[in-house]
PDB file of C-alpha atoms in Angstrom:
ATOM      1  CA  MET A   1      73.266 -27.492 -47.292  1.00 81.00           C
ATOM      2  CA  ASP A   2      73.052 -28.545 -44.203  1.00 89.00           C
ATOM      3  CA  LEU A   3      71.610 -24.428 -42.024  1.00 94.00           C
ATOM      4  CA  THR A   4      71.197 -26.276 -38.233  1.00 96.00           C
ATOM      5  CA  GLY A   5      73.029 -23.263 -36.596  1.00 97.00           C
ATOM      6  CA  LYS A   6      72.442 -20.826 -38.792  1.00 96.00           C
ATOM      7  CA  LEU A   7      70.839 -17.813 -39.064  1.00 96.00           C
ATOM      8  CA  LEU A   8      67.927 -17.092 -41.518  1.00 95.00           C
ATOM      9  CA  VAL A   9      66.979 -13.251 -42.203  1.00 94.00           C
ATOM     10  CA  ALA A  10      64.092 -12.078 -44.258  1.00 90.00           C
ATOM     11  CA  GLN A  11      65.402 -10.062 -46.789  1.00 85.00           C
ATOM     12  CA  PRO A  12      63.011  -6.385 -46.515  1.00 80.00           C
ATOM     13  CA  THR A  13      61.451  -7.288 -49.663  1.00 81.00           C
ATOM     14  CA  ASN A  14      59.216 -10.725 -47.675  1.00 78.00           C
ATOM     15  CA  ARG A  15      56.160  -9.816 -47.531  1.00 77.00           C
ATOM     16  CA  ASP A  16      54.643 -12.195 -46.108  1.00 80.00           C
ATOM     17  CA  LYS A  17      52.497 -11.643 -42.576  1.00 78.00           C
ATOM     18  CA  ASP A  18      54.789 -14.462 -40.962  1.00 74.00           C
ATOM     19  CA  GLN A  19      57.665 -13.817 -42.385  1.00 84.00           C
ATOM     20  CA  GLU A  20      58.669 -10.673 -42.404  1.00 85.00           C
ATOM     21  CA  GLY A  21      61.270  -8.657 -39.750  1.00 88.00           C
ATOM     22  CA  SER A  22      62.102 -12.535 -39.321  1.00 93.00           C
ATOM     23  CA  VAL A  23      65.229 -13.821 -37.895  1.00 96.00           C
ATOM     24  CA  LEU A  24      65.115 -17.176 -37.530  1.00 97.00           C
ATOM     25  CA  PHE A  25      67.573 -19.553 -34.933  1.00 98.00           C
ATOM     26  CA  VAL A  26      67.790 -22.951 -37.214  1.00 98.00           C
ATOM     27  CA  TYR A  27      68.297 -25.768 -34.216  1.00 98.00           C
ATOM     28  CA  GLU A  28      67.488 -28.358 -36.710  1.00 97.00           C
ATOM     29  CA  GLN A  29      67.744 -30.092 -40.038  1.00 95.00           C
ATOM     30  CA  THR A  30      68.198 -33.426 -41.073  1.00 94.00           C
ATOM     31  CA  LYS A  31      67.306 -34.802 -45.551  1.00 92.00           C
ATOM     32  CA  ASN A  32      63.482 -34.798 -44.405  1.00 94.00           C
ATOM     33  CA  PHE A  33      62.544 -31.469 -42.761  1.00 95.00           C
ATOM     34  CA  ALA A  34      64.225 -28.219 -40.997  1.00 96.00           C
ATOM     35  CA  SER A  35      62.882 -26.224 -38.172  1.00 97.00           C
ATOM     36  CA  ALA A  36      64.133 -22.745 -36.232  1.00 98.00           C
ATOM     37  CA  ILE A  37      62.964 -20.306 -34.299  1.00 98.00           C
ATOM     38  CA  CYS A  38      61.926 -16.653 -34.734  1.00 97.00           C
ATOM     39  CA  VAL A  39      63.657 -14.787 -32.316  1.00 97.00           C
ATOM     40  CA  ASN A  40      62.303 -11.639 -32.794  1.00 96.00           C
ATOM     41  CA  LYS A  41      59.089 -11.257 -32.340  1.00 96.00           C
ATOM     42  CA  GLU A  42      57.685 -10.588 -29.104  1.00 96.00           C
ATOM     43  CA  THR A  43      53.627 -11.143 -28.137  1.00 96.00           C
ATOM     44  CA  ASP A  44      51.580  -9.521 -26.146  1.00 96.00           C
ATOM     45  CA  ARG A  45      51.856 -12.225 -23.373  1.00 96.00           C
ATOM     46  CA  THR A  46      53.821 -11.950 -20.655  1.00 97.00           C
ATOM     47  CA  ILE A  47      56.052 -15.315 -19.135  1.00 97.00           C
ATOM     48  CA  ALA A  48      54.706 -14.012 -15.982  1.00 97.00           C
ATOM     49  CA  GLU A  49      51.091 -14.545 -17.311  1.00 97.00           C
ATOM     50  CA  LEU A  50      51.919 -17.716 -18.700  1.00 96.00           C
ATOM     51  CA  ALA A  51      53.284 -18.571 -15.361  1.00 97.00           C
ATOM     52  CA  ALA A  52      49.743 -18.246 -13.527  1.00 97.00           C
ATOM     53  CA  TYR A  53      47.892 -19.712 -16.334  1.00 95.00           C
ATOM     54  CA  GLU A  54      49.835 -22.683 -15.584  1.00 95.00           C
ATOM     55  CA  GLY A  55      49.470 -22.366 -11.629  1.00 96.00           C
ATOM     56  CA  TYR A  56      52.102 -20.771 -11.195  1.00 96.00           C
ATOM     57  CA  GLU A  57      53.824 -17.543  -9.269  1.00 96.00           C
ATOM     58  CA  TYR A  58      56.514 -15.881 -12.125  1.00 97.00           C
ATOM     59  CA  SER A  59      58.095 -11.790 -10.674  1.00 94.00           C
ATOM     60  CA  GLY A  60      60.077 -11.197 -13.286  1.00 94.00           C
ATOM     61  CA  SER A  61      59.255  -8.837 -15.914  1.00 95.00           C
ATOM     62  CA  GLU A  62      60.231 -11.137 -19.066  1.00 96.00           C
ATOM     63  CA  VAL A  63      57.944 -11.919 -22.386  1.00 97.00           C
ATOM     64  CA  LEU A  64      56.735 -14.342 -23.619  1.00 97.00           C
ATOM     65  CA  TYR A  65      57.824 -14.184 -28.091  1.00 97.00           C
ATOM     66  CA  TYR A  66      55.904 -15.395 -31.245  1.00 96.00           C
ATOM     67  CA  GLY A  67      58.980 -18.782 -32.382  1.00 97.00           C
ATOM     68  CA  GLY A  68      56.301 -18.570 -35.887  1.00 96.00           C
ATOM     69  CA  PRO A  69      53.453 -20.469 -36.857  1.00 95.00           C
ATOM     70  CA  SER A  70      53.591 -23.848 -36.436  1.00 96.00           C
ATOM     71  CA  ASN A  71      52.613 -26.069 -33.601  1.00 95.00           C
ATOM     72  CA  PRO A  72      51.677 -22.795 -31.510  1.00 94.00           C
ATOM     73  CA  THR A  73      51.156 -23.993 -27.778  1.00 93.00           C
ATOM     74  CA  ALA A  74      54.501 -25.569 -28.152  1.00 95.00           C
ATOM     75  CA  LEU A  75      56.277 -24.353 -25.668  1.00 97.00           C
ATOM     76  CA  VAL A  76      60.247 -23.480 -25.864  1.00 97.00           C
ATOM     77  CA  MET A  77      63.170 -21.890 -24.973  1.00 98.00           C
ATOM     78  CA  LEU A  78      66.963 -21.312 -26.394  1.00 98.00           C
ATOM     79  CA  HIS A  79      69.121 -20.773 -23.767  1.00 98.00           C
ATOM     80  CA  THR A  80      73.008 -20.736 -22.975  1.00 98.00           C
ATOM     81  CA  PRO A  81      74.649 -24.064 -22.135  1.00 98.00           C
ATOM     82  CA  ASP A  82      74.891 -23.268 -18.454  1.00 98.00           C
ATOM     83  CA  TRP A  83      71.449 -25.001 -17.673  1.00 97.00           C
ATOM     84  CA  GLU A  84      69.899 -28.332 -18.631  1.00 95.00           C
ATOM     85  CA  CYS A  85      66.952 -30.496 -18.557  1.00 95.00           C
ATOM     86  CA  ASP A  86      66.001 -33.870 -19.363  1.00 93.00           C
ATOM     87  CA  ASN A  87      64.554 -32.540 -23.010  1.00 95.00           C
ATOM     88  CA  THR A  88      68.255 -30.039 -24.015  1.00 97.00           C
ATOM     89  CA  TYR A  89      69.660 -30.164 -27.294  1.00 97.00           C
ATOM     90  CA  GLN A  90      73.008 -28.362 -27.345  1.00 98.00           C
ATOM     91  CA  ILE A  91      72.587 -26.847 -31.052  1.00 98.00           C
ATOM     92  CA  THR A  92      76.044 -24.209 -30.675  1.00 97.00           C
ATOM     93  CA  ASP A  93      78.650 -23.984 -29.119  1.00 97.00           C
ATOM     94  CA  ASP A  94      77.179 -20.842 -27.115  1.00 97.00           C
ATOM     95  CA  ILE A  95      73.064 -21.710 -27.687  1.00 98.00           C
ATOM     96  CA  CYS A  96      71.052 -24.631 -26.575  1.00 98.00           C
ATOM     97  CA  ILE A  97      66.735 -25.899 -27.453  1.00 98.00           C
ATOM     98  CA  SER A  98      65.226 -27.302 -24.362  1.00 98.00           C
ATOM     99  CA  SER A  99      61.474 -27.903 -24.435  1.00 96.00           C
ATOM    100  CA  ASP A 100      60.891 -29.695 -21.419  1.00 93.00           C
ATOM    101  CA  PRO A 101      57.358 -29.256 -19.186  1.00 88.00           C
ATOM    102  CA  THR A 102      59.865 -29.167 -16.623  1.00 94.00           C
ATOM    103  CA  MET A 103      61.017 -26.013 -18.221  1.00 96.00           C
ATOM    104  CA  LEU A 104      58.453 -23.208 -16.567  1.00 96.00           C
ATOM    105  CA  TYR A 105      58.738 -24.403 -13.306  1.00 96.00           C
ATOM    106  CA  ARG A 106      61.954 -24.556 -13.164  1.00 97.00           C
ATOM    107  CA  ILE A 107      62.020 -20.439 -13.907  1.00 97.00           C
ATOM    108  CA  CYS A 108      59.344 -19.749 -12.059  1.00 97.00           C
ATOM    109  CA  ASP A 109      60.989 -21.424  -9.465  1.00 97.00           C
ATOM    110  CA  GLY A 110      64.899 -18.967  -9.994  1.00 96.00           C
ATOM    111  CA  ASP A 111      66.278 -21.890 -11.517  1.00 97.00           C
ATOM    112  CA  THR A 112      67.259 -20.586 -14.879  1.00 97.00           C
ATOM    113  CA  PRO A 113      69.990 -19.969 -17.275  1.00 98.00           C
ATOM    114  CA  THR A 114      72.731 -17.532 -17.747  1.00 97.00           C
ATOM    115  CA  LYS A 115      70.505 -16.038 -20.575  1.00 97.00           C
ATOM    116  CA  TRP A 116      67.919 -17.333 -22.382  1.00 98.00           C
ATOM    117  CA  LYS A 117      64.729 -16.911 -23.874  1.00 98.00           C
ATOM    118  CA  LEU A 118      61.024 -18.869 -24.501  1.00 98.00           C
ATOM    119  CA  PHE A 119      58.957 -18.976 -27.542  1.00 98.00           C
ATOM    120  CA  MET A 120      55.941 -20.459 -27.934  1.00 97.00           C
ATOM    121  CA  GLY A 121      55.477 -21.647 -32.093  1.00 97.00           C
ATOM    122  CA  MET A 122      58.430 -22.136 -34.462  1.00 97.00           C
ATOM    123  CA  PHE A 123      58.861 -22.423 -38.786  1.00 96.00           C
ATOM    124  CA  THR A 124      58.938 -25.903 -39.924  1.00 96.00           C
ATOM    125  CA  TRP A 125      59.469 -26.800 -43.097  1.00 95.00           C
ATOM    126  CA  LYS A 126      59.143 -30.148 -45.238  1.00 96.00           C
ATOM    127  CA  LYS A 127      61.378 -31.644 -47.266  1.00 93.00           C
ATOM    128  CA  GLY A 128      62.159 -29.608 -49.608  1.00 90.00           C
ATOM    129  CA  GLU A 129      60.534 -27.135 -49.214  1.00 92.00           C
ATOM    130  CA  LEU A 130      63.540 -24.772 -47.081  1.00 90.00           C
ATOM    131  CA  SER A 131      65.634 -25.951 -50.406  1.00 88.00           C
ATOM    132  CA  GLU A 132      63.225 -24.372 -52.461  1.00 89.00           C
ATOM    133  CA  ASP A 133      62.793 -21.151 -50.458  1.00 85.00           C
ATOM    134  CA  LEU A 134      66.102 -20.142 -50.379  1.00 86.00           C
ATOM    135  CA  LYS A 135      66.969 -20.068 -54.023  1.00 86.00           C
ATOM    136  CA  THR A 136      64.001 -17.025 -54.134  1.00 82.00           C
ATOM    137  CA  PRO A 137      64.422 -13.853 -52.257  1.00 81.00           C
ATOM    138  CA  SER A 138      62.747 -14.029 -49.648  1.00 85.00           C
ATOM    139  CA  TRP A 139      65.559 -15.294 -47.479  1.00 89.00           C
ATOM    140  CA  ILE A 140      68.986 -15.213 -46.421  1.00 90.00           C
ATOM    141  CA  TYR A 141      71.244 -16.952 -44.497  1.00 92.00           C
ATOM    142  CA  GLY A 142      74.589 -16.496 -42.687  1.00 91.00           C
ATOM    143  CA  ASP A 143      76.004 -17.175 -39.350  1.00 91.00           C
ATOM    144  CA  THR A 144      74.605 -16.417 -35.215  1.00 94.00           C
ATOM    145  CA  THR A 145      76.194 -15.213 -32.760  1.00 94.00           C
ATOM    146  CA  PRO A 146      74.538 -15.415 -29.081  1.00 96.00           C
ATOM    147  CA  ILE A 147      74.507 -11.351 -28.897  1.00 96.00           C
ATOM    148  CA  ILE A 148      71.956 -12.022 -31.573  1.00 96.00           C
ATOM    149  CA  VAL A 149      69.507 -14.362 -30.146  1.00 97.00           C
ATOM    150  CA  PHE A 150      69.573 -13.233 -27.003  1.00 97.00           C
ATOM    151  CA  SER A 151      68.757  -9.404 -28.086  1.00 96.00           C
ATOM    152  CA  GLU A 152      65.885  -7.577 -26.309  1.00 93.00           C
ATOM    153  CA  ASP A 153      65.750  -5.365 -29.299  1.00 92.00           C
ATOM    154  CA  GLU A 154      63.778  -6.325 -31.567  1.00 89.00           C
ATOM    155  CA  ALA A 155      65.478  -3.539 -34.222  1.00 86.00           C
ATOM    156  CA  LYS A 156      69.415  -4.146 -33.548  1.00 91.00           C
ATOM    157  CA  GLN A 157      68.349  -7.490 -33.638  1.00 93.00           C
ATOM    158  CA  TYR A 158      67.084  -7.448 -37.235  1.00 92.00           C
ATOM    159  CA  ASN A 159      69.663  -5.030 -38.410  1.00 91.00           C
ATOM    160  CA  TRP A 160      72.688  -7.545 -36.661  1.00 90.00           C
ATOM    161  CA  ALA A 161      71.249  -9.487 -38.480  1.00 93.00           C
ATOM    162  CA  ILE A 162      71.186  -8.716 -41.690  1.00 89.00           C
ATOM    163  CA  LYS A 163      75.087  -7.880 -41.539  1.00 89.00           C
ATOM    164  CA  SER A 164      76.722 -11.313 -40.088  1.00 87.00           C
ATOM    165  CA  CYS A 165      74.464 -12.682 -43.129  1.00 84.00           C
ATOM    166  CA  SER A 166      75.773 -10.107 -45.591  1.00 82.00           C
ATOM    167  CA  ARG A 167      79.242 -11.187 -44.077  1.00 81.00           C
ATOM    168  CA  PHE A 168      78.772 -14.401 -44.095  1.00 76.00           C
ATOM    169  CA  MET A 169      77.471 -14.822 -48.361  1.00 71.00           C
ATOM    170  CA  VAL A 170      80.704 -12.483 -48.462  1.00 73.00           C
ATOM    171  CA  ASP A 171      83.076 -14.759 -47.114  1.00 69.00           C
ATOM    172  CA  GLN A 172      81.471 -17.938 -48.911  1.00 65.00           C
ATOM    173  CA  TYR A 173      82.224 -15.611 -51.773  1.00 59.00           C
ATOM    174  CA  PHE A 174      85.815 -15.757 -51.642  1.00 63.00           C
ATOM    175  CA  LYS A 175      85.852 -19.450 -50.840  1.00 61.00           C
ATOM    176  CA  ILE A 176      85.145 -20.602 -53.934  1.00 54.00           C
ATOM    177  CA  ARG A 177      86.808 -18.271 -55.396  1.00 54.00           C
ATOM    178  CA  GLN A 178      89.713 -19.186 -54.792  1.00 56.00           C
ATOM    179  CA  LYS A 179      88.987 -23.362 -54.779  1.00 58.00           C
ATOM    180  CA  GLY A 180      88.773 -21.888 -58.621  1.00 56.00           C
ATOM    181  CA  GLY A 181      85.023 -21.839 -58.863  1.00 53.00           C
ATOM    182  CA  TYR A 182      83.034 -19.344 -59.545  1.00 50.00           C
ATOM    183  CA  ALA A 183      79.274 -18.193 -58.320  1.00 48.00           C
ATOM    184  CA  LEU A 184      77.486 -15.663 -58.226  1.00 47.00           C
ATOM    185  CA  PHE A 185      75.572 -14.747 -55.155  1.00 46.00           C
ATOM    186  CA  VAL A 186      72.648 -11.695 -55.900  1.00 46.00           C
ATOM    187  CA  TRP A 187      70.395  -9.513 -53.410  1.00 44.00           C
ATOM    188  CA  VAL A 188      69.747  -6.686 -52.013  1.00 44.00           C
ATOM    189  CA  VAL A 189      70.883  -5.454 -48.146  1.00 44.00           C
ATOM    190  CA  PHE A 190      68.719  -2.979 -47.107  1.00 42.00           C
ATOM    191  CA  LEU A 191      69.931  -1.178 -43.856  1.00 40.00           C
TER     192      LEU A 191
END
């Protein structure tokens, strides 16, 4: 199953330090790997601090987000489709991802999309690893919305994502049932 453009949400019972309470946006999945960005974990750094480190000035107060444990120095931006650079890919109708050396400079110059977040790092899985993770009770998956991805309230993001994934799984169950198949979905949702 291709989860590109979907959410992965850590079950409340998931106690892995990198995964606990995480809402991930899957931005790429092939037969050999998958990649996602954690959209609800702020770092203790601001974009202004990152800009100063790179020799730029930025007057905004936005925080830098923790995208995941893989490639921790990679800077990526999730944003609305009203902005692009040389390395922009549209993932859903409402969400794009960009990673470009000029991105931070353009942000500092006031050239920003309507909605956006900057992330350091990402989650990655090698061939078969994501499928194996989904067989455990660690994650649930489902539909995403820009409201979930671009929200700045971590607790609301997590609750909205759990509800979205639960609704998605119930919808999938009834689609299978209507086709004459049988499926059993077991998950625990604590709200």
